[in-house]
Coordinates of C-alpha atoms and ligand atoms in Angstrom, one line a residue:
M1 CA 0.1 -0.2 -0.1
S2 CA 3.0 2.6 0.5
N3 CA 4.9 4.6 -1.6
T4 CA 6.8 6.6 1.2
K5 CA 9.9 5.3 2.1
T6 CA 10.2 3.2 5.5
F7 CA 12.1 5.3 8.4
T8 CA 14.8 3.4 10.0
K9 CA 16.6 5.3 12.7
D10 CA 16.3 4.4 16.6
F11 CA 13.5 6.5 18.0
T12 CA 15.5 5.7 21.5
L13 CA 18.9 6.5 20.6
Q14 CA 20.6 9.6 21.9
E15 CA 23.8 10.7 20.6
P16 CA 26.9 9.8 22.1
I17 CA 28.6 11.8 25.0
C18 CA 30.9 14.1 23.9
D19 CA 34.7 13.8 23.8
E20 CA 35.6 16.3 26.9
G21 CA 32.9 13.9 29.3
I22 CA 34.6 11.0 27.9
E23 CA 37.8 11.8 28.8
K24 CA 37.0 13.5 32.1
A25 CA 35.4 10.4 32.7
L26 CA 38.3 8.1 31.7
E27 CA 40.6 10.0 34.5
I28 CA 38.1 9.8 36.8
L29 CA 38.0 5.7 36.4
K30 CA 41.8 6.1 36.1
S31 CA 41.7 7.5 39.8
G32 CA 39.8 5.3 41.0
K33 CA 38.0 8.5 43.0
L34 CA 34.4 7.5 42.1
H35 CA 32.4 8.5 45.4
R36 CA 31.1 12.4 45.2
Y37 CA 33.1 12.8 49.0
N38 CA 36.6 11.0 48.0
V39 CA 38.6 14.3 47.2
D40 CA 41.6 15.6 48.9
P41 CA 41.3 18.1 51.4
G42 CA 40.0 21.8 49.5
E43 CA 39.6 19.7 46.2
K44 CA 36.1 20.3 44.8
G45 CA 34.8 17.0 43.2
E46 CA 33.0 17.0 40.0
T47 CA 29.5 16.5 41.4
A48 CA 29.9 19.8 43.5
L49 CA 31.3 21.5 40.6
L50 CA 28.1 20.3 39.1
E51 CA 25.9 21.4 41.6
E52 CA 27.6 25.0 41.5
E53 CA 27.0 25.3 37.7
F54 CA 23.5 24.0 37.8
A55 CA 22.8 26.3 40.6
A56 CA 24.5 29.2 38.4
Y57 CA 22.3 28.3 35.2
M58 CA 18.9 28.2 37.0
G59 CA 19.7 31.7 38.7
K60 CA 19.1 29.5 41.8
K61 CA 21.2 29.3 45.1
Y62 CA 21.5 26.0 45.4
C63 CA 22.1 23.0 43.9
L64 CA 22.3 18.8 44.7
A65 CA 22.7 16.0 42.6
C66 CA 21.0 13.0 43.3
A67 CA 20.6 9.3 41.9
S68 CA 17.7 9.9 40.0
C69 CA 15.4 12.8 39.8
G70 CA 12.5 10.0 41.1
S71 CA 14.6 10.2 44.3
A72 CA 15.2 13.8 43.9
M73 CA 11.5 14.2 44.2
Y74 CA 11.3 12.1 47.3
L75 CA 14.0 14.6 49.0
A76 CA 12.5 17.9 47.7
L77 CA 9.1 16.8 49.0
K78 CA 10.8 15.7 52.8
S79 CA 12.8 18.6 53.0
A80 CA 10.1 20.8 52.1
G81 CA 8.6 19.4 55.1
V82 CA 5.6 17.1 53.8
K83 CA 4.7 14.5 56.6
P84 CA 2.8 11.2 56.4
G85 CA -0.4 11.3 55.5
D86 CA -0.7 14.7 54.1
K87 CA -2.3 15.9 50.6
V88 CA -0.4 16.6 47.8
L89 CA -1.5 18.4 44.4
C90 CA -0.7 16.9 41.7
N91 CA -1.6 17.3 37.6
A92 CA -3.2 13.6 36.4
Y93 CA -1.4 13.4 33.2
T94 CA 2.3 12.6 34.7
L95 CA 5.0 9.6 34.5
A96 CA 5.0 6.7 37.0
P97 CA 8.6 8.1 39.0
V98 CA 5.6 10.9 40.0
P99 CA 3.1 9.4 42.2
G100 CA 6.0 7.0 43.5
A101 CA 7.9 9.9 45.1
I102 CA 4.8 11.0 46.8
E103 CA 3.8 7.6 47.9
N104 CA 7.6 7.4 49.0
S105 CA 7.0 10.1 51.4
G106 CA 4.1 8.7 53.0
A107 CA 1.6 11.5 52.1
A108 CA -1.5 11.5 50.0
I109 CA -2.2 12.0 46.0
E110 CA -4.8 14.3 45.4
L111 CA -5.1 14.2 41.7
V112 CA -5.9 17.5 39.1
D113 CA -7.4 17.0 35.9
I114 CA -6.0 18.3 32.6
I115 CA -7.2 20.1 29.9
D116 CA -7.1 19.7 25.9
D117 CA -3.4 21.2 25.6
Y118 CA -2.6 18.9 28.0
T119 CA -2.1 21.4 31.1
I120 CA -2.8 21.2 34.0
D121 CA -7.0 22.1 34.5
L122 CA -6.5 25.3 36.3
D123 CA -9.8 25.4 37.9
D124 CA -10.0 22.4 39.1
L125 CA -6.2 23.3 40.8
E126 CA -7.9 26.2 42.7
K127 CA -10.9 24.4 43.8
K128 CA -8.9 21.4 45.2
A129 CA -7.0 24.2 46.7
M130 CA -9.1 26.0 48.5
A131 CA -9.6 22.5 51.1
A132 CA -8.1 23.6 54.0
D133 CA -6.1 20.8 54.7
T134 CA -3.9 21.3 51.3
R135 CA -0.4 22.8 51.6
W136 CA 1.7 20.9 48.8
F137 CA 1.7 21.6 45.3
M138 CA 3.7 18.6 42.9
L139 CA 3.4 20.5 39.2
S140 CA 4.7 17.8 36.9
H141 CA 5.9 19.8 33.5
M142 CA 4.6 16.5 32.0
R143 CA 6.3 16.2 28.5
G144 CA 7.5 19.9 28.4
H145 CA 4.1 21.5 28.3
I146 CA 4.3 24.8 30.4
T147 CA 1.2 25.8 31.7
N148 CA 0.2 29.6 32.7
M149 CA 3.0 30.1 35.4
D150 CA 1.4 33.7 36.4
R151 CA -1.8 31.9 36.9
I152 CA 0.0 29.0 39.0
M153 CA 2.1 31.2 40.9
E154 CA -1.5 33.4 41.8
I155 CA -3.1 30.2 43.1
C156 CA -0.3 29.3 45.3
N157 CA -0.1 32.5 46.7
R158 CA -4.1 33.0 47.2
H159 CA -4.1 29.6 49.1
D160 CA -0.8 29.2 50.6
L161 CA 0.5 26.4 48.9
I162 CA 4.0 25.2 48.4
L163 CA 5.0 24.4 44.9
I164 CA 7.2 21.9 43.8
E165 CA 8.7 21.4 40.1
D166 CA 8.6 18.1 38.0
C167 CA 11.1 19.8 35.5
A168 CA 12.0 16.3 34.1
H169 CA 10.8 17.4 31.0
T170 CA 11.5 21.3 30.8
M171 CA 15.1 21.8 31.2
G172 CA 16.6 24.6 29.4
A173 CA 13.1 25.7 28.6
L174 CA 11.0 29.2 29.8
W175 CA 7.8 30.9 30.7
D176 CA 7.7 33.9 29.8
K177 CA 11.7 34.4 30.0
K178 CA 12.1 32.9 33.4
K179 CA 13.4 29.5 33.7
S180 CA 11.6 26.5 34.0
G181 CA 12.1 25.2 37.7
S182 CA 12.8 29.2 39.2
F183 CA 9.1 29.6 40.0
G184 CA 8.5 26.9 42.7
K185 CA 9.9 26.7 46.5
V186 CA 12.0 23.9 44.8
A187 CA 12.6 22.2 41.6
C188 CA 13.5 18.4 40.0
F189 CA 15.3 17.9 37.1
S190 CA 16.3 14.2 35.6
T191 CA 19.4 13.6 34.0
Q192 CA 18.1 10.0 32.6
T193 CA 19.4 9.1 29.4
Y194 CA 15.7 10.1 27.7
K195 CA 16.2 13.8 29.4
H196 CA 18.0 17.0 27.8
M197 CA 21.2 15.8 29.8
N198 CA 22.4 12.0 29.5
S199 CA 24.4 10.7 32.7
G200 CA 22.3 7.4 32.7
E201 CA 20.6 8.2 35.5
G202 CA 21.0 11.3 38.0
G203 CA 18.9 14.2 39.3
L204 CA 18.9 17.6 40.0
L205 CA 17.0 19.4 42.6
V206 CA 18.0 23.2 42.8
T207 CA 16.1 25.8 45.4
D208 CA 17.0 29.1 47.1
D209 CA 16.1 28.1 50.9
P210 CA 19.0 27.4 52.7
D211 CA 16.9 25.1 55.7
L212 CA 15.5 23.1 52.8
I213 CA 18.7 22.6 51.0
A214 CA 20.6 21.8 54.0
R215 CA 18.0 18.6 55.2
A216 CA 18.1 17.9 51.0
I217 CA 22.1 17.4 51.5
I218 CA 21.7 15.6 54.5
Y219 CA 18.8 13.3 53.3
S220 CA 20.8 12.5 50.5
G221 CA 23.5 10.6 52.5
S222 CA 26.3 13.2 53.1
Y223 CA 27.0 11.1 56.4
M224 CA 29.1 14.4 58.3
L225 CA 30.9 15.4 55.3
Y226 CA 28.1 18.3 54.2
E227 CA 30.7 20.8 54.5
R228 CA 32.5 19.2 51.2
H229 CA 29.1 20.4 49.7
T230 CA 30.0 23.8 48.1
S231 CA 26.4 24.5 47.0
R232 CA 25.3 25.0 50.5
P233 CA 24.1 27.8 53.0
G234 CA 27.2 28.3 56.6
M235 CA 28.0 25.0 58.5
D236 CA 25.6 26.6 61.2
V237 CA 22.7 26.0 59.1
F238 CA 23.4 22.2 59.7
E239 CA 24.1 21.8 63.0
S240 CA 20.5 21.4 64.2
L241 CA 19.2 19.4 61.8
K242 CA 22.6 17.0 61.3
T243 CA 21.0 14.1 64.3
M244 CA 17.3 14.7 63.4
I245 CA 17.2 13.5 59.6
P246 CA 18.2 10.1 58.3
N247 CA 20.6 9.1 55.7
Y248 CA 18.1 7.8 52.4
S249 CA 21.5 7.6 50.4
C250 CA 20.3 9.1 47.1
R251 CA 24.2 10.4 45.6
M252 CA 24.9 10.9 42.4
D253 CA 28.7 10.5 41.7
N254 CA 31.9 11.8 40.0
L255 CA 31.5 9.9 37.0
R256 CA 28.3 11.1 36.3
A257 CA 28.9 14.4 37.2
A258 CA 31.8 14.7 35.1
I259 CA 29.8 13.4 31.5
L260 CA 27.0 16.0 32.3
R261 CA 29.3 19.4 33.1
P262 CA 30.3 19.3 29.5
Q263 CA 26.3 19.1 28.4
L264 CA 25.5 21.8 30.9
K265 CA 27.4 24.0 28.6
I266 CA 25.9 22.9 25.4
L267 CA 22.3 22.7 26.5
D268 CA 20.5 25.9 25.2
V269 CA 22.2 24.9 21.9
Q270 CA 21.0 21.5 22.6
C271 CA 17.7 22.8 23.2
E272 CA 17.7 25.1 19.5
R273 CA 17.9 21.6 17.8
W274 CA 15.4 19.9 19.5
N275 CA 12.9 22.5 18.7
K276 CA 13.7 22.8 15.4
R277 CA 13.1 19.3 14.8
Y278 CA 10.0 20.0 17.1
R279 CA 8.8 22.9 14.9
I280 CA 9.5 20.3 11.6
L281 CA 7.3 17.9 12.9
E282 CA 4.5 20.4 14.2
Q283 CA 4.1 22.2 11.2
G284 CA 3.8 18.8 9.4
L285 CA 1.4 17.5 11.8
I286 CA -1.1 20.3 11.8
Q287 CA -1.9 20.5 8.3
I288 CA -2.8 16.3 8.3
K289 CA -6.8 15.6 8.7
G290 CA -7.5 13.9 11.6
I291 CA -4.6 15.1 13.4
T292 CA -4.6 17.8 16.2
C293 CA -1.5 19.3 18.2
P294 CA -2.7 22.1 20.8
K295 CA -1.3 25.5 20.2
R296 CA 1.2 26.4 22.1
D297 CA 1.0 30.1 24.5
S298 CA 3.9 32.4 22.7
R299 CA 4.9 33.1 26.9
E300 CA 6.1 29.3 26.4
N301 CA 10.3 28.6 25.6
Y302 CA 9.9 24.8 25.5
A303 CA 12.8 22.6 25.3
G304 CA 10.8 19.9 22.3
S305 CA 12.8 16.6 22.8
S306 CA 9.1 15.2 22.6
I307 CA 5.9 16.1 20.8
Q308 CA 2.6 15.1 21.4
F309 CA -0.9 15.3 19.3
S310 CA -4.2 13.7 19.1
L311 CA -6.7 11.4 16.8
I312 CA -9.4 13.2 18.3
N313 CA -12.7 11.4 18.1
Q314 CA -11.2 8.3 16.8
D315 CA -12.1 5.2 18.5
E316 CA -9.6 2.9 19.8
K317 CA -9.7 0.3 17.0
T318 CA -8.8 3.0 14.6
I319 CA -5.8 4.3 17.2
Q320 CA -4.2 0.5 17.5
K321 CA -4.1 0.9 13.1
F322 CA -3.1 3.7 13.1
L323 CA -0.1 3.1 15.4
A324 CA 0.5 -0.3 13.6
R325 CA 0.5 1.3 10.8
C326 CA 2.9 3.7 11.6
K327 CA 5.1 1.5 13.3
D328 CA 5.0 -0.9 10.4
Q329 CA 6.9 2.0 8.4
G330 CA 9.4 2.7 10.9
V331 CA 7.3 5.4 12.8
E332 CA 7.5 4.3 16.2
L333 CA 5.0 6.3 18.4
K334 CA 3.6 5.8 22.1
W335 CA -0.1 5.9 23.1
F336 CA -1.4 6.9 26.6
G337 CA -4.9 5.5 26.0
N338 CA -3.6 1.8 26.4
K339 CA -5.8 0.0 28.9
E340 CA -2.6 -1.4 30.9
P341 CA 0.7 0.7 31.0
V342 CA 3.2 -0.2 29.0
G343 CA 7.1 0.8 28.3
F344 CA 7.6 4.4 30.0
T345 CA 3.8 5.4 29.9
S346 CA 1.1 5.1 32.7
A347 CA -2.2 6.4 33.1
Y348 CA -3.3 7.2 36.9
E349 CA -5.8 4.5 36.8
S350 CA -2.1 2.0 37.2
W351 CA -0.9 3.6 40.1
K352 CA -3.5 1.2 42.6
Y353 CA -1.3 1.2 45.1
F354 CA -2.7 4.8 46.4
G355 CA -6.0 2.9 46.4
E356 CA -9.3 4.7 45.1
L357 CA -8.5 7.4 43.3
P358 CA -11.2 9.5 41.5
Y359 CA -12.4 9.7 37.7
L360 CA -11.1 12.6 36.3
A361 CA -13.7 12.7 32.7
N362 CA -11.3 15.4 30.6
T363 CA -7.9 13.8 31.6
K364 CA -9.5 10.4 30.7
R365 CA -11.1 11.8 27.3
I366 CA -7.8 13.2 26.3
L367 CA -5.1 10.4 27.1
A368 CA -7.7 7.9 24.9
T369 CA -6.5 9.9 21.6
M370 CA -3.2 11.1 22.6
C371 CA 0.1 9.9 20.8
D372 CA 3.4 10.7 21.8
M373 CA 7.0 10.5 20.0
R374 CA 10.6 11.3 21.1
I375 CA 12.7 13.5 19.1
P376 CA 15.9 12.2 19.7
L377 CA 19.2 14.8 18.9
T378 CA 20.1 11.6 16.5
F379 CA 17.1 12.6 13.8
T380 CA 17.8 15.1 11.3
E381 CA 15.2 18.0 10.3
D382 CA 15.3 15.4 7.1
D383 CA 14.4 12.3 9.2
C384 CA 11.5 14.7 11.0
K385 CA 10.2 15.1 7.4
L386 CA 10.2 12.1 6.6
I387 CA 8.3 11.2 9.4
I388 CA 5.5 13.2 8.7
K389 CA 5.5 12.0 5.0
I390 CA 4.7 8.6 6.9
I391 CA 2.2 9.8 9.2
K392 CA 0.6 11.6 6.8
Q393 CA 0.0 8.7 4.3
V394 CA -1.2 6.4 7.1
A395 CA -4.1 9.2 8.4
E396 CA -5.2 9.8 4.9
N397 CA -5.7 5.8 4.1
L398 CA -7.5 6.0 7.7
L399 CA -8.7 8.5 9.5
K400 CA -12.1 10.4 8.7
Ligands
PLP1 C1 11.5 10.4 33.9 C2 10.5 11.5 34.3 C3 10.9 11.7 35.7 C4 12.0 11.0 36.9 O1 13.1 11.1 36.7 P1 14.0 9.8 36.8 O2 15.2 10.5 36.3 O3 13.9 8.5 35.9 O4 13.5 9.2 38.3 C5 10.0 12.1 36.8 N1 8.9 13.2 35.9 C6 8.3 12.9 34.7 C7 7.7 13.4 34.1 C8 9.8 12.2 34.0 O5 9.2 12.0 32.2

């Protein structure tokens, strides 16, 4: 049936680690000094340097490097003061590590609905924020879609909500010229392979709050070596905390930090490269009948490492056919409407460990037709054009 070339590249293949990172990593391997506290007196290790540099990049006072973004989110919740049984508001469209971090803190989750542009429903948020026992708000900028942060901050201020940002998909992104992750009391980023910087696994937590960072550093497993952190407040802040906070061992090591530091230097350039590809795909997708790409706010400066679109009004069978035919042509799409969680996607119904969760009609309806595609930088702009050609041909033959 097809006369379009098949796409043959791998949707999970990232670019190699740059030479500077590899050389530094080899140096560390040869020295054997992989642990972040394995430094000479006065020497700043790679992990401490990465923290200084990421804090500076974010315009934040402090940064802590962690084993993963999931562990950073857990430490953020604990260090901000979330107690077992507290309620944490969270948008229902997000990924499994987010509810996982909330559960790990002992808190209960209060899911907030989403709207058709895939962002949180601000009216539902406001309604749920009014409950007297609601203090915490984990906002996940899922797949890099940033909601109106001015309204978020108004709602947080009006209802005394403490905002924790999950920026796993917004590293390098901005809302109205302000960096995503600089709005909340604390924000968490991922350096897992499929995000914007790649160290296999890893997370970064940023904040301006001296007490919060001191807690997070101790929680992360600093033993009594927190003095070796250089992105931290004065030693006096740790004094009253050091025996009151357990060690959860969520540290990053020097090897990973070493390969991240050169990546941070080119992060903005990489984001521009992602966005070039994103715009080609978006421009192509919006012209295909049956496919909708929500319009993004002009104040949103995203870091488009993936793209989402909806097959509105299509039934499950048609969507499955659409996905299968795209796959036959080498175009690997994910679908958030699956009954069973598959791969990296999972819908909120599969977070059964929380017990009964509310039925969110809009989230259900929107996820039922939402497709998702990775945009690794190993794809060229021509690759993106071929992908559009394939999707267009499948859609024209299938979608009414
Ligand atoms: C990947 C991801 C995380 C967690 O990152 P890890 O580093 O894998 O723990 C959190 N939130 C979202 C939305 C993610 O996609």
